[in-house]
Short mmCIF file of C-alpha atoms and ligand atoms in Angstrom, two decimals:
data_model
loop_
_atom_site.label_atom_id
_atom_site.label_comp_id
_atom_site.label_asym_id
_atom_site.label_seq_id
_atom_site.Cartn_x
_atom_site.Cartn_y
_atom_site.Cartn_z
CA MET A 222 81.51 268.76 123.60
CA GLN A 223 83.00 272.16 124.25
CA ARG A 224 82.09 273.55 127.65
CA ARG A 225 80.76 276.72 126.07
CA GLN A 226 78.55 274.78 123.67
CA PHE A 227 77.32 272.67 126.53
CA ILE A 228 76.35 275.73 128.55
CA LYS A 229 74.65 277.19 125.50
CA TRP A 230 72.76 273.97 125.04
CA ILE A 231 71.45 273.77 128.58
CA THR A 232 70.58 277.45 128.77
CA ALA A 233 68.69 277.16 125.48
CA PHE A 234 66.49 274.45 126.92
CA GLY A 235 65.32 276.05 130.12
CA ILE A 236 65.82 278.53 132.85
CA VAL A 237 68.87 277.68 134.89
CA GLY A 238 66.90 277.66 138.15
CA SER A 239 64.69 274.80 136.98
CA LEU A 240 67.58 272.70 135.79
CA PRO A 241 68.45 269.45 137.51
CA LEU A 242 71.26 269.38 140.02
CA TRP A 243 73.84 267.97 137.62
CA SER A 244 73.70 270.99 135.34
CA LYS A 245 74.76 273.29 138.19
CA PHE A 246 78.16 271.64 138.19
CA VAL A 247 78.68 272.51 134.58
CA LEU A 248 77.54 276.09 135.00
CA ALA A 249 80.21 276.83 137.56
CA ASP A 250 82.40 279.62 136.20
CA ASP A 251 85.72 277.88 135.96
CA PHE A 252 86.82 274.39 135.27
CA PRO A 253 87.87 272.77 138.51
CA VAL A 254 91.33 271.26 138.43
CA LEU A 255 91.52 267.49 138.12
CA PRO A 256 92.43 266.07 141.54
CA ILE A 257 95.19 263.48 141.26
CA LEU A 258 94.87 260.45 143.52
CA PRO A 259 97.73 260.66 146.05
CA LEU A 260 100.38 257.99 145.40
CA LEU A 261 101.04 255.79 148.38
CA GLN A 262 104.02 253.43 148.49
CA PRO A 263 104.96 250.89 151.15
CA ASP A 264 107.35 252.31 153.78
CA GLY A 265 110.81 250.82 154.47
CA ASP A 266 109.17 247.87 156.26
CA GLY A 267 106.78 247.23 153.39
CA LYS A 268 103.82 248.69 155.31
CA ILE A 269 100.88 250.78 154.14
CA GLN A 270 98.14 252.14 156.36
CA LEU A 271 94.64 252.81 155.07
CA LYS A 272 92.13 254.48 157.35
CA LEU A 273 88.48 254.27 156.33
CA GLN A 274 86.65 257.19 157.83
CA ALA A 275 83.66 259.50 157.48
CA GLY A 276 84.34 262.97 156.15
CA GLU A 277 83.03 265.79 154.03
CA THR A 278 83.37 266.67 150.37
CA HIS A 279 82.40 269.85 148.51
CA TRP A 280 80.86 268.81 145.23
CA LEU A 281 78.32 271.61 145.00
CA PRO A 282 78.97 275.28 145.69
CA ASP A 283 78.03 276.01 149.31
CA ILE A 284 76.97 272.44 150.04
CA THR A 285 78.80 269.97 152.24
CA THR A 286 78.28 266.36 151.23
CA LYS A 287 78.92 263.63 153.77
CA THR A 288 81.24 261.06 152.26
CA TRP A 289 83.41 258.13 153.32
CA GLY A 290 87.04 258.31 152.33
CA ILE A 291 90.36 256.55 152.70
CA ASN A 292 93.05 258.50 154.56
CA GLY A 293 90.73 261.45 154.02
CA SER A 294 90.52 261.35 150.26
CA VAL A 295 87.56 260.58 147.97
CA PRO A 296 88.35 258.62 145.87
CA GLY A 297 91.14 257.07 147.91
CA PRO A 298 94.85 256.91 147.14
CA ALA A 299 96.68 254.99 144.42
CA LEU A 300 98.90 252.31 145.96
CA ARG A 301 102.06 251.79 143.96
CA LEU A 302 103.37 248.26 144.44
CA GLN A 303 106.24 246.34 142.88
CA SER A 304 105.70 242.84 141.64
CA GLY A 305 107.79 240.54 143.84
CA GLN A 306 107.79 242.90 146.84
CA ALA A 307 106.17 241.80 150.12
CA VAL A 308 103.59 244.28 151.44
CA THR A 309 101.51 244.52 154.59
CA ILE A 310 98.44 246.69 154.50
CA GLU A 311 96.76 247.78 157.70
CA VAL A 312 93.10 248.59 157.11
CA ILE A 313 91.61 250.60 159.96
CA ASN A 314 87.83 250.84 160.16
CA ARG A 315 86.67 254.15 161.63
CA LEU A 316 83.23 253.84 160.02
CA PRO A 317 79.98 253.21 161.90
CA GLU A 318 79.53 249.77 160.30
CA LYS A 319 81.56 246.74 159.34
CA THR A 320 83.56 246.95 156.16
CA ASN A 321 86.65 245.53 154.43
CA LEU A 322 88.72 246.09 151.31
CA HIS A 323 88.95 243.77 148.33
CA TRP A 324 91.96 244.06 146.01
CA HIS A 325 90.23 243.81 142.65
CA GLY A 326 92.49 242.35 139.96
CA LEU A 327 95.19 241.03 142.30
CA GLU A 328 96.16 237.37 142.11
CA ILE A 329 96.69 236.82 145.82
CA PRO A 330 95.60 234.00 148.18
CA GLY A 331 91.99 233.89 149.40
CA GLU A 332 93.02 234.87 152.94
CA ALA A 333 94.38 238.21 151.59
CA ASP A 334 91.69 238.75 148.95
CA GLY A 335 89.22 240.71 151.09
CA GLY A 336 86.06 238.85 150.21
CA PRO A 337 82.83 239.28 152.23
CA GLN A 338 83.97 236.81 154.93
CA ALA A 339 86.92 239.01 155.83
CA TRP A 340 84.98 241.86 157.40
CA ILE A 341 86.42 244.33 159.87
CA ALA A 342 84.18 245.56 162.72
CA PRO A 343 83.98 249.29 163.56
CA ASN A 344 87.09 250.50 165.40
CA GLN A 345 88.96 247.32 164.51
CA LYS A 346 91.70 246.79 162.01
CA GLY A 347 92.57 244.12 159.49
CA ILE A 348 96.16 243.23 158.57
CA ILE A 349 96.66 241.94 155.05
CA SER A 350 100.00 240.62 153.79
CA PHE A 351 100.90 239.40 150.34
CA THR A 352 103.64 239.32 147.73
CA LEU A 353 102.53 240.14 144.21
CA ASP A 354 103.61 237.76 141.47
CA GLN A 355 101.79 239.18 138.48
CA PRO A 356 102.75 241.57 135.68
CA ALA A 357 102.41 245.36 135.76
CA ALA A 358 98.75 246.43 135.71
CA THR A 359 96.23 248.91 137.06
CA GLY A 360 94.04 247.32 139.70
CA TRP A 361 91.73 248.86 142.24
CA PHE A 362 90.27 248.31 145.68
CA HIS A 363 86.86 248.78 147.22
CA PRO A 364 84.77 247.44 150.14
CA HIS A 365 83.06 244.04 149.78
CA PRO A 366 80.72 243.46 152.78
CA HIS A 367 77.83 241.38 151.45
CA GLY A 368 74.64 243.40 151.02
CA ARG A 369 76.47 246.71 151.67
CA THR A 370 79.04 246.91 148.90
CA GLY A 371 76.89 249.16 146.69
CA TYR A 372 76.22 251.58 149.53
CA GLN A 373 79.81 251.76 150.78
CA VAL A 374 81.23 252.30 147.30
CA SER A 375 78.62 255.00 146.63
CA MET A 376 79.82 256.80 149.78
CA GLY A 377 83.28 257.18 148.23
CA LEU A 378 85.39 254.19 149.26
CA SER A 379 87.68 253.08 146.45
CA GLY A 380 91.20 253.59 145.17
CA LEU A 381 93.71 252.40 142.60
CA ILE A 382 96.52 249.86 142.71
CA ILE A 383 99.41 250.51 140.35
CA ILE A 384 101.52 247.38 139.91
CA GLU A 385 104.97 247.93 138.42
CA ASP A 386 107.44 245.34 137.20
CA GLU A 387 110.69 245.18 135.24
CA ASN A 388 108.88 245.40 131.93
CA SER A 389 106.79 248.42 132.88
CA SER A 390 109.80 250.35 134.14
CA GLN A 391 111.71 249.72 130.90
CA LEU A 392 108.98 250.52 128.38
CA SER A 393 109.17 254.04 127.00
CA LEU A 394 105.74 255.06 128.24
CA PRO A 395 104.64 258.23 130.03
CA ARG A 396 105.20 257.61 133.76
CA ASN A 397 105.06 261.02 135.37
CA TRP A 398 102.22 260.65 137.87
CA GLY A 399 99.64 263.38 137.48
CA VAL A 400 101.53 264.97 134.58
CA ASP A 401 101.49 262.58 131.64
CA ASP A 402 100.45 259.43 133.54
CA ILE A 403 96.99 260.34 134.72
CA PRO A 404 94.58 258.26 136.81
CA LEU A 405 90.90 258.74 135.95
CA VAL A 406 88.39 257.20 138.35
CA LEU A 407 84.93 257.61 136.83
CA GLN A 408 81.78 257.37 138.94
CA ASP A 409 78.21 258.54 138.56
CA ARG A 410 76.46 259.92 141.59
CA LYS A 411 72.95 260.83 142.60
CA LEU A 412 72.55 263.56 145.21
CA SER A 413 69.45 264.40 147.24
CA LYS A 414 67.97 267.91 147.33
CA THR A 415 70.21 268.69 150.29
CA GLY A 416 73.27 267.52 148.38
CA GLN A 417 73.74 264.19 150.17
CA ILE A 418 74.49 260.90 148.43
CA ASP A 419 71.09 259.47 147.59
CA TYR A 420 71.67 255.72 147.69
CA GLN A 421 68.87 253.17 147.67
CA LEU A 422 68.87 249.43 147.44
CA ASP A 423 65.29 248.78 146.37
CA VAL A 424 63.36 246.77 143.82
CA MET A 425 64.34 249.15 141.03
CA THR A 426 68.07 249.31 141.77
CA ALA A 427 68.17 245.55 142.51
CA ALA A 428 66.93 245.14 138.93
CA VAL A 429 68.88 247.80 136.99
CA GLY A 430 71.58 248.91 139.45
CA TRP A 431 72.00 252.25 141.24
CA PHE A 432 72.69 255.12 138.88
CA GLY A 433 73.09 258.87 139.09
CA ASP A 434 72.82 261.98 136.97
CA ILE A 435 76.27 263.41 137.71
CA LEU A 436 79.53 262.01 136.39
CA LEU A 437 82.56 262.58 138.60
CA THR A 438 86.15 262.30 137.43
CA ASN A 439 88.42 261.71 140.45
CA GLY A 440 85.57 263.09 142.53
CA VAL A 441 85.00 266.27 140.48
CA CYS A 442 82.55 267.09 137.70
CA TYR A 443 84.14 267.92 134.30
CA PRO A 444 87.55 269.05 135.54
CA GLN A 445 90.50 270.14 133.44
CA GLN A 446 94.08 268.97 133.31
CA VAL A 447 97.01 270.85 131.86
CA ILE A 448 99.14 268.40 129.89
CA PRO A 449 102.44 268.49 127.99
CA ARG A 450 102.40 268.19 124.18
CA GLY A 451 102.98 264.56 123.34
CA TRP A 452 101.70 261.18 124.43
CA ILE A 453 99.46 261.20 127.48
CA ARG A 454 98.70 258.00 129.37
CA LEU A 455 95.28 257.70 130.98
CA ARG A 456 94.56 254.97 133.51
CA LEU A 457 90.82 254.58 133.26
CA LEU A 458 88.68 252.91 135.93
CA ASN A 459 84.92 252.58 135.68
CA ALA A 460 84.07 252.66 139.40
CA CYS A 461 80.35 253.23 138.82
CA ASN A 462 78.04 250.90 140.74
CA ALA A 463 76.17 249.87 137.59
CA ARG A 464 76.72 252.22 134.67
CA SER A 465 78.75 251.25 131.61
CA LEU A 466 80.59 254.07 129.85
CA ASN A 467 81.84 254.54 126.30
CA LEU A 468 84.87 256.81 126.12
CA ALA A 469 85.95 258.85 123.13
CA VAL A 470 87.69 262.13 122.33
CA SER A 471 85.52 265.15 121.46
CA ASP A 472 87.40 265.92 118.21
CA GLY A 473 87.49 262.28 117.08
CA ARG A 474 91.20 261.68 117.65
CA PRO A 475 91.96 258.02 118.45
CA LEU A 476 92.73 256.35 121.72
CA TYR A 477 95.52 253.75 121.74
CA VAL A 478 94.74 251.02 124.25
CA ILE A 479 97.93 249.70 125.86
CA ALA A 480 96.61 247.69 128.81
CA SER A 481 93.47 245.92 129.98
CA ASP A 482 92.48 244.83 133.54
CA GLY A 483 95.45 242.51 134.11
CA GLY A 484 98.26 244.27 132.27
CA PHE A 485 99.77 245.31 128.96
CA LEU A 486 98.44 244.16 125.61
CA VAL A 487 100.87 242.74 123.05
CA GLU A 488 100.82 246.05 121.17
CA PRO A 489 98.82 249.30 121.23
CA VAL A 490 95.31 248.98 119.74
CA LYS A 491 93.85 252.03 118.02
CA LEU A 492 90.19 252.75 118.78
CA HIS A 493 87.76 255.62 118.40
CA GLU A 494 85.38 254.43 121.11
CA LEU A 495 86.28 252.49 124.22
CA PRO A 496 83.41 250.87 126.14
CA LEU A 497 84.21 250.50 129.85
CA LEU A 498 82.12 248.16 132.01
CA PRO A 499 81.70 248.62 135.77
CA GLY A 500 84.88 247.35 137.44
CA GLU A 501 86.99 247.45 134.26
CA ARG A 502 90.28 249.27 133.73
CA PHE A 503 92.03 250.18 130.53
CA GLU A 504 95.16 252.21 130.00
CA VAL A 505 95.12 254.36 126.88
CA LEU A 506 97.47 256.78 125.17
CA VAL A 507 96.25 259.92 123.46
CA ASP A 508 98.38 262.25 121.37
CA SER A 509 98.28 265.95 122.30
CA SER A 510 101.29 267.03 120.23
CA ASP A 511 99.16 269.34 118.02
CA GLY A 512 98.65 271.56 121.08
CA LYS A 513 94.87 271.81 120.61
CA PRO A 514 92.63 271.43 123.65
CA PHE A 515 90.10 268.58 123.61
CA ASP A 516 87.66 266.75 125.84
CA ILE A 517 87.48 263.15 126.90
CA VAL A 518 83.76 262.36 126.66
CA THR A 519 81.49 259.41 127.36
CA LEU A 520 79.07 258.54 124.56
CA PRO A 521 75.53 257.24 125.13
CA VAL A 522 75.19 253.48 125.80
CA GLN A 523 72.22 251.18 125.27
CA GLN A 524 71.90 249.95 128.86
CA ILE A 525 68.55 249.96 130.63
CA ALA A 526 68.20 253.06 132.87
CA MET A 527 71.51 254.54 131.66
CA THR A 528 70.03 256.50 128.76
CA LEU A 529 68.59 259.30 130.90
CA ALA A 530 69.94 262.86 130.78
CA PRO A 531 72.67 263.96 130.86
CA PHE A 532 73.91 260.60 129.55
CA ASP A 533 71.65 260.78 126.47
CA ARG A 534 74.33 262.70 124.56
CA PRO A 535 78.12 262.95 124.66
CA LEU A 536 78.98 264.00 128.20
CA PRO A 537 82.33 265.63 128.96
CA VAL A 538 84.55 263.76 131.40
CA LEU A 539 87.76 265.78 131.33
CA ARG A 540 89.09 268.87 129.57
CA MET A 541 92.65 268.41 128.27
CA GLN A 542 94.59 271.61 127.98
CA PRO A 543 98.01 271.23 126.32
CA SER A 544 100.69 273.66 127.52
CA ALA A 545 103.82 274.74 125.64
CA ARG A 546 105.85 272.07 127.41
CA ARG A 547 107.06 269.16 125.28
CA GLY A 548 106.14 265.67 126.36
CA SER A 549 107.07 262.21 125.20
CA LYS A 550 107.11 261.72 121.46
CA VAL A 551 107.45 257.97 120.95
CA ILE A 552 105.54 254.95 122.07
CA PRO A 553 106.70 251.32 121.94
CA ASP A 554 105.49 248.99 119.17
CA ASN A 555 105.62 246.00 121.49
CA LEU A 556 104.37 246.07 125.05
CA ALA A 557 104.33 242.57 126.47
CA VAL A 558 104.32 238.90 125.64
CA ILE A 559 100.96 237.22 126.15
CA PRO A 560 100.83 233.46 125.68
CA ALA A 561 98.56 232.00 123.02
CA VAL A 562 95.31 230.50 124.29
CA PRO A 563 96.05 226.77 124.81
CA ALA A 564 94.01 223.94 123.29
CA LEU A 565 90.64 223.77 125.01
CA ALA A 566 89.78 220.13 124.35
CA GLY A 567 89.39 218.12 127.52
CA LEU A 568 89.53 221.06 129.95
CA PRO A 569 87.26 220.95 132.98
CA GLU A 570 84.21 223.13 132.31
CA ARG A 571 81.79 225.01 134.51
CA TRP A 572 78.49 226.64 133.79
CA PHE A 573 77.21 229.85 135.40
CA GLN A 574 73.62 230.72 134.59
CA LEU A 575 72.94 234.26 135.75
CA MET A 576 69.31 234.62 136.82
CA MET A 577 67.02 237.39 137.89
CA ASP A 578 63.76 236.48 139.58
CA PRO A 579 61.09 237.25 136.91
CA GLN A 580 59.13 239.06 139.59
CA LEU A 581 62.14 241.32 140.26
CA ASP A 582 62.61 241.97 136.56
CA MET A 583 58.96 242.96 136.19
CA LEU A 584 58.66 245.04 139.37
CA GLY A 585 62.00 246.71 138.71
CA MET A 586 61.06 247.72 135.18
CA GLN A 587 57.70 248.92 136.42
CA ALA A 588 59.33 251.11 139.08
CA LEU A 589 61.81 252.44 136.51
CA MET A 590 59.02 253.35 134.09
CA GLN A 591 56.99 255.01 136.81
CA ARG A 592 59.92 257.11 138.00
CA TYR A 593 61.59 257.95 134.71
CA GLY A 594 59.26 257.07 131.81
CA SER A 595 59.99 254.96 128.75
CA GLN A 596 63.12 256.97 127.94
CA ALA A 597 64.89 254.90 130.59
CA MET A 598 64.20 251.63 128.78
CA ALA A 599 67.01 252.07 126.21
CA GLY A 600 64.73 250.62 123.54
CA HIS A 601 64.36 247.30 125.41
CA MET A 602 60.56 247.29 125.48
CA GLY A 603 59.80 243.72 124.32
CA HIS A 604 58.01 241.76 127.00
CA HIS A 605 57.85 244.82 129.20
CA ASP A 606 55.20 246.48 127.00
CA SER A 607 52.47 245.76 129.48
CA ILE A 608 54.31 246.55 132.68
CA GLU A 609 52.37 249.69 133.39
CA HIS A 610 49.25 247.57 133.87
CA THR A 611 50.60 244.96 136.24
CA ALA A 612 49.58 245.04 139.85
CA SER A 613 52.21 246.33 142.21
CA HIS A 614 53.74 243.91 144.70
CA GLU A 615 56.72 246.17 145.19
CA LYS A 616 56.12 246.56 148.90
CA THR A 617 55.88 242.89 149.79
CA PHE A 618 58.43 241.40 147.38
CA ASN A 619 61.71 240.41 149.04
CA PHE A 620 64.43 241.28 146.56
CA SER A 621 67.41 240.51 148.80
CA HIS A 622 67.88 237.03 147.25
CA ALA A 623 66.23 237.73 143.91
CA ASN A 624 69.45 237.63 141.84
CA ARG A 625 71.07 234.22 141.54
CA ILE A 626 73.65 232.06 139.82
CA ASN A 627 72.50 228.54 138.84
CA GLY A 628 69.35 229.06 140.90
CA GLN A 629 71.25 229.89 144.08
CA ALA A 630 71.58 233.29 145.79
CA PHE A 631 74.95 234.00 147.45
CA SER A 632 75.73 232.08 150.63
CA MET A 633 78.26 233.41 153.15
CA THR A 634 78.95 229.87 154.40
CA GLN A 635 78.71 227.54 151.39
CA PRO A 636 81.40 227.70 148.71
CA VAL A 637 79.85 226.18 145.59
CA PHE A 638 82.81 224.29 144.07
CA ASP A 639 86.54 223.68 144.34
CA VAL A 640 89.13 224.36 141.64
CA LYS A 641 92.57 222.75 141.50
CA ARG A 642 95.38 225.28 141.68
CA GLY A 643 97.38 225.78 138.49
CA ARG A 644 94.87 224.02 136.22
CA ASP A 645 93.14 225.68 133.27
CA GLU A 646 89.34 225.60 133.28
CA LYS A 647 86.79 226.82 130.78
CA TRP A 648 83.92 228.71 132.32
CA THR A 649 80.76 229.64 130.47
CA ILE A 650 78.66 232.46 131.84
CA SER A 651 75.16 232.78 130.43
CA GLY A 652 72.97 235.84 130.62
CA GLU A 653 70.28 234.22 128.49
CA GLY A 654 66.95 234.96 130.11
CA ASP A 655 67.19 238.71 130.62
CA MET A 656 68.51 241.70 128.69
CA MET A 657 70.38 243.21 131.61
CA LEU A 658 74.10 244.00 131.51
CA HIS A 659 76.09 241.68 133.81
CA PRO A 660 79.82 242.50 133.88
CA PHE A 661 81.08 239.20 135.33
CA HIS A 662 84.13 239.38 137.58
CA VAL A 663 86.21 236.60 139.14
CA HIS A 664 88.51 237.06 142.14
CA GLY A 665 92.02 235.66 142.39
CA THR A 666 92.73 235.40 138.67
CA GLN A 667 93.44 237.22 135.46
CA TYR A 668 91.69 235.28 132.74
CA ARG A 669 91.41 235.20 128.95
CA ILE A 670 88.15 235.87 127.14
CA LEU A 671 87.41 233.12 124.59
CA THR A 672 84.05 234.45 123.43
CA GLU A 673 82.24 237.53 124.68
CA ASN A 674 78.48 237.68 124.59
CA GLY A 675 78.37 235.17 121.74
CA LYS A 676 81.14 236.76 119.65
CA PRO A 677 84.92 236.59 119.42
CA PRO A 678 86.43 239.18 121.78
CA GLU A 679 87.58 242.47 120.30
CA VAL A 680 91.35 242.77 119.90
CA HIS A 681 91.85 244.99 122.95
CA ARG A 682 89.90 242.50 125.09
CA ARG A 683 92.14 239.52 124.25
CA GLY A 684 94.77 240.18 126.92
CA TRP A 685 94.51 239.66 130.70
CA LYS A 686 91.02 240.42 132.00
CA ASP A 687 89.07 239.98 135.21
CA THR A 688 85.71 241.25 133.96
CA VAL A 689 83.72 240.08 130.92
CA ARG A 690 80.54 241.37 129.28
CA VAL A 691 77.46 239.16 129.65
CA GLU A 692 74.32 240.72 128.24
CA GLY A 693 71.55 238.41 127.04
CA ALA A 694 74.03 235.87 125.64
CA ARG A 695 76.99 233.65 126.66
CA SER A 696 80.61 234.43 127.35
CA GLU A 697 83.41 231.89 127.74
CA ILE A 698 86.57 232.48 129.72
CA LEU A 699 89.74 230.51 130.41
CA VAL A 700 90.67 230.75 134.08
CA ARG A 701 93.59 229.56 136.16
CA PHE A 702 94.43 230.20 139.82
CA LYS A 703 97.95 230.51 141.23
CA HIS A 704 96.94 230.56 144.89
CA ILE A 705 94.87 228.73 147.50
CA ALA A 706 91.49 229.93 148.73
CA SER A 707 90.11 227.91 151.64
CA ALA A 708 86.48 227.52 152.74
CA ASP A 709 86.76 230.34 155.31
CA SER A 710 88.25 232.75 152.77
CA PRO A 711 86.85 231.66 149.41
CA TYR A 712 87.19 233.60 146.19
CA MET A 713 84.10 235.27 144.72
CA ALA A 714 82.68 235.18 141.20
CA HIS A 715 79.96 237.74 140.65
CA CYS A 716 78.21 240.35 138.59
CA HIS A 717 79.91 243.73 139.11
CA VAL A 718 76.64 245.63 138.99
CA LEU A 719 76.95 246.09 142.73
CA GLU A 720 73.20 245.90 143.37
CA HIS A 721 73.00 242.58 141.52
CA GLU A 722 75.93 241.36 143.61
CA ASP A 723 74.43 242.64 146.88
CA THR A 724 71.14 240.86 146.15
CA GLY A 725 72.65 237.48 145.43
CA MET A 726 74.30 237.29 141.97
CA MET A 727 77.57 236.04 143.47
CA LEU A 728 79.04 232.73 144.54
CA GLY A 729 82.04 231.69 146.60
CA PHE A 730 84.44 228.93 145.54
CA THR A 731 87.65 227.45 146.87
CA VAL A 732 91.01 226.68 145.28
CA SER A 733 93.02 223.74 146.63
CA ALA A 734 96.44 222.27 145.89
CU1 LIG B 1062 85.51 244.60 142.35
CU2 LIG B 1062 84.29 241.16 144.03
O1 LIG B 1062 84.85 242.88 143.19
CU1 LIG B 1063 87.68 241.35 142.57
CU1 LIG B 1064 74.23 241.74 136.82
#
């Protein structure tokens, strides 16, 4: 949507003073400039320092919002790492509570993975060393302390990891950071009346996830970016706690997907809409050679609680403003070699039944309806028709273990199974039993999707992935682990709706030689 049309639309529907907070962003006179995540590379000794600290951010005119950042920035920096290079990352915790960082998408040993067992106390530091041995990709990092991940991410802690290799440096792709190679970290936020981050882990968010009514792009609402005329590469990350997005271009021009979570696809895949689950990354190319400005938008999705305004219509994410400067004109036909999926007969199999306590489902839906009305239900009324009449046990119900996998809520001390290193396994994740979205993520591996929510995966979801859609049906993935994860630093497999994860929909497992 054009900014002017958008302003016309909101002014037509009410007096500006009575508008919700999110609309004030859009009414600001000028487009803010898109902040570019600072690139951070290892120094001569292979070291990187990340300081997690409290700070302030100005999201609203005249209001100071307390945030948590990394080296002062919200969202944090983009680490650029070379495959094959040894790195040591020093994570310094200057926050008032324990934290840690997990390197989402990296195939590194359990002791470097940053799972919930690896926490760092306030005023302490953690030293993490690893050597990447995986192809070029866009990963990310965020805190992972059990029960607090949702809160700490909502406060601003996250950043990108750009992995480069020989292939990525030879492909003729846009690679000018912040010019034609543009990181886009997308997060919704909810602010209180005083402009502070309004995070709650309660029966409602444990059921549907925490969501907001503002969409931030690299920490700013509906910014603009001046771009050359030619191919523009966008590195998209859905860093929302719970919200799935559906990206498109305002004038209908296509997006060409070149990479998924774990690296390049075989060839670019042309799409007009690109759904993006929490935790997922895709790299896309968009052609601006006609010189016309356009918007990247997110289209409405059918996810419970995510249909409320302003997400009930196309919402602008970024204004693209082509300049007179000429950019890159060609893109490669072939991007990478991805092996065929091997024969599945005889592979070890595992079953993951995702479960929500029926009481949580009911109380959560009830709280959602009471706070937001039936518009929040995304058409999923079904067995919730009568929820307005059920008695409320919201106050006494303990939701902290109400989300489970195979009947078990997450245990900090009990890994659930052991996988042999280097062996293929077929995992089936079932979301049968509720209609909630569960983006299922596995640490320590890039896997292949065999079936996704009961269907063959779409073409752009057939490459390396670490997150799969599970929503009322089954998904099957083919996993393999290159590294060891011992019982004191197990890998995690979990739902990436952070409030589901924080209330138990996660398990730890080990990998042995
Ligand atoms: Cu991005 Cu265990 O998660
Ligand atoms: Cu991860
Ligand atoms: Cu979930």
